[in-house]
């Protein structure tokens, strides 16, 4: 299983690009999984549903299972990185070809693409970022590389998809 992170400021297009990559690879028969780091928290369940009532009653974990979908809501007793690692390990035997992760930039083991508005911002944003394998820009740039990292225009899904395939072939 091959995982890639996508990091950058809120509203820069991470989700949009990941959705395009999911479509791009899915139409070619690849099985794709995604993770979203919700640093502000989230509400998956809502009042009135039995699963909400279980959680509201004090359950530390609630699992929902249907013929077509499953979900698990748990109280994090580990760091976000450890929870990500546990879910990642859980997904390994399920046969995903790629996992795309939005956020979780501090997880060093994950090769990442960093979003920037303009290439001039890359130095400041990439400072301290480990394992950045490419830079994604909002505007078309005249440079193909920035400090030995390839530069991609965020709307050029085919170029990014090709790079991801090449990266996977090189790493195996």
Coordinates of C-alpha atoms in Angstrom, one line a residue:
X1 CA 0.0 0.0 0.0
X2 CA 1.3 3.4 -1.0
X3 CA 0.5 6.5 1.0
X4 CA 1.0 10.2 0.1
X5 CA 0.2 13.3 2.2
X6 CA -1.1 16.6 1.0
X7 CA -0.4 19.6 3.2
X8 CA -1.0 23.3 3.0
X9 CA -3.0 26.2 4.2
X10 CA -6.8 25.8 4.6
X11 CA -8.6 26.6 1.3
X12 CA -5.6 26.0 -0.9
X13 CA -7.3 23.1 -2.9
X14 CA -6.0 20.0 -1.1
X15 CA -9.5 18.3 -0.9
X16 CA -10.3 19.2 -4.5
X17 CA -7.0 17.8 -5.8
X18 CA -7.3 14.6 -3.7
X19 CA -10.9 14.1 -5.1
X20 CA -9.5 14.5 -8.7
X21 CA -6.7 12.0 -7.9
X22 CA -9.2 9.6 -6.5
X23 CA -11.3 9.8 -9.7
X24 CA -8.1 9.6 -11.9
X25 CA -6.8 6.4 -10.2
X26 CA -10.3 4.8 -9.6
X27 CA -11.2 5.0 -13.3
X28 CA -8.1 3.0 -14.0
X29 CA -9.2 0.3 -11.5
X30 CA -7.1 1.3 -8.5
X31 CA -8.6 1.0 -5.0
X32 CA -8.1 4.3 -3.2
X33 CA -8.5 5.1 0.5
X34 CA -8.4 8.6 2.0
X35 CA -7.6 10.1 5.4
X36 CA -8.6 13.6 6.5
X37 CA -6.8 15.2 9.5
X38 CA -9.6 17.4 11.1
X39 CA -7.5 19.5 13.5
X40 CA -10.6 21.4 14.6
X41 CA -12.5 18.2 15.4
X42 CA -15.6 16.9 13.7
X43 CA -19.1 15.6 14.3
X44 CA -19.8 12.4 12.5
X45 CA -22.9 11.3 14.3
X46 CA -25.9 13.4 15.3
X47 CA -28.6 13.5 18.1
X48 CA -31.5 11.1 17.7
X49 CA -29.5 8.2 16.2
X50 CA -28.9 5.1 18.3
X51 CA -25.1 5.3 17.7
X52 CA -25.2 8.9 19.0
X53 CA -27.0 7.7 22.1
X54 CA -24.4 5.0 22.7
X55 CA -21.6 7.6 22.6
X56 CA -23.6 10.1 24.6
X57 CA -24.1 7.4 27.3
X58 CA -20.4 7.1 27.7
X59 CA -19.2 4.5 25.2
X60 CA -15.5 5.1 24.4
X61 CA -16.1 3.4 21.0
X62 CA -19.1 3.0 18.7
X63 CA -19.0 0.9 15.5
X64 CA -21.6 1.1 12.8
X65 CA -21.9 -1.8 10.4
X66 CA -24.3 -2.1 7.5
X67 CA -24.3 -4.3 4.3
X68 CA -22.6 -1.5 2.3
X69 CA -20.6 0.7 4.8
X70 CA -18.9 0.6 8.2
X71 CA -17.6 3.3 10.5
X72 CA -15.9 3.5 13.9
X73 CA -16.1 6.5 16.3
X74 CA -13.5 6.2 19.1
X75 CA -12.2 8.5 21.8
X76 CA -8.5 9.1 20.9
X77 CA -6.4 7.7 23.8
X78 CA -3.3 7.9 21.7
X79 CA -1.6 10.8 19.8
X80 CA -3.1 11.6 16.4
X81 CA -0.1 10.1 14.7
X82 CA -0.5 6.8 16.6
X83 CA -4.2 6.7 15.7
X84 CA -3.3 7.3 12.1
X85 CA -0.8 4.5 12.2
X86 CA -3.3 2.1 13.8
X87 CA -5.9 2.9 11.1
X88 CA -3.2 2.7 8.4
X89 CA -2.3 -0.8 9.7
X90 CA -6.0 -1.8 9.8
X91 CA -6.4 -0.8 6.1
X92 CA -3.3 -2.6 4.8
X93 CA -4.9 -6.1 4.4
X94 CA -8.0 -4.6 2.8
X95 CA -6.2 -4.2 -0.5
X96 CA -5.9 -0.4 -1.1
X97 CA -3.5 0.5 -3.8
X98 CA -3.1 4.1 -2.6
X99 CA -3.9 6.1 0.5
X100 CA -4.2 9.9 0.2
X101 CA -3.9 11.8 3.4
X102 CA -5.0 15.4 3.8
X103 CA -3.1 17.1 6.5
X104 CA -1.1 15.4 9.3
X105 CA 2.0 17.2 8.1
X106 CA 4.0 16.4 11.2
X107 CA 3.9 12.6 10.4
X108 CA 7.5 12.2 9.1
X109 CA 7.1 8.8 7.6
X110 CA 4.7 9.9 5.0
X111 CA 5.9 11.3 1.6
X112 CA 4.1 14.6 1.2
X113 CA 3.2 17.2 -1.4
X114 CA 3.1 20.7 -0.2
X115 CA 0.7 23.3 -1.5
X116 CA 1.8 26.9 -2.0
X117 CA 0.0 29.9 -3.6
X118 CA 3.2 30.9 -5.4
X119 CA 6.6 29.2 -5.6
X120 CA 8.2 32.2 -3.8
X121 CA 6.4 31.0 -0.6
X122 CA 7.8 27.5 -0.7
X123 CA 10.8 28.2 1.4
X124 CA 8.8 29.5 4.3
X125 CA 6.1 26.9 4.2
X126 CA 8.5 24.0 3.7
X127 CA 10.7 25.0 6.6
X128 CA 10.7 22.1 9.0
X129 CA 8.6 19.9 6.8
X130 CA 10.1 16.4 6.5
X131 CA 9.8 14.1 3.5
X132 CA 8.3 16.6 1.0
X133 CA 8.6 15.0 -2.4
X134 CA 6.9 17.7 -4.5
X135 CA 5.5 21.2 -4.5
X136 CA 2.0 22.0 -5.8
X137 CA 1.2 25.5 -6.9
X138 CA -2.1 27.4 -7.4
X139 CA -0.7 29.1 -10.5
X140 CA 1.3 27.7 -13.4
X141 CA 5.0 28.2 -12.7
X142 CA 7.8 28.6 -15.2
X143 CA 10.1 26.3 -13.0
X144 CA 9.8 22.6 -13.1
X145 CA 11.8 22.1 -9.9
X146 CA 12.3 24.0 -6.6
X147 CA 15.3 22.9 -4.6
X148 CA 15.4 19.4 -6.2
X149 CA 11.6 18.9 -5.7
X150 CA 9.3 18.7 -8.7
X151 CA 6.7 21.5 -9.1
X152 CA 3.2 20.7 -10.2
X153 CA 0.3 23.0 -11.2
X154 CA -2.6 21.8 -9.0
X155 CA -5.0 21.4 -12.0
X156 CA -2.5 19.1 -13.8
X157 CA -3.8 15.8 -12.3
X158 CA -2.2 13.7 -15.1
X159 CA 1.3 15.0 -14.4
X160 CA 0.9 14.4 -10.6
X161 CA -0.6 11.0 -11.2
X162 CA 2.3 10.1 -13.5
X163 CA 4.8 11.2 -10.8
X164 CA 3.0 9.2 -8.1
X165 CA 3.2 6.1 -10.3
X166 CA 6.9 6.7 -11.0
X167 CA 7.5 7.2 -7.3
X168 CA 5.8 3.9 -6.4
X169 CA 7.7 2.0 -9.1
X170 CA 11.0 3.5 -7.9
X171 CA 10.3 2.7 -4.2
X172 CA 9.5 -1.0 -4.8

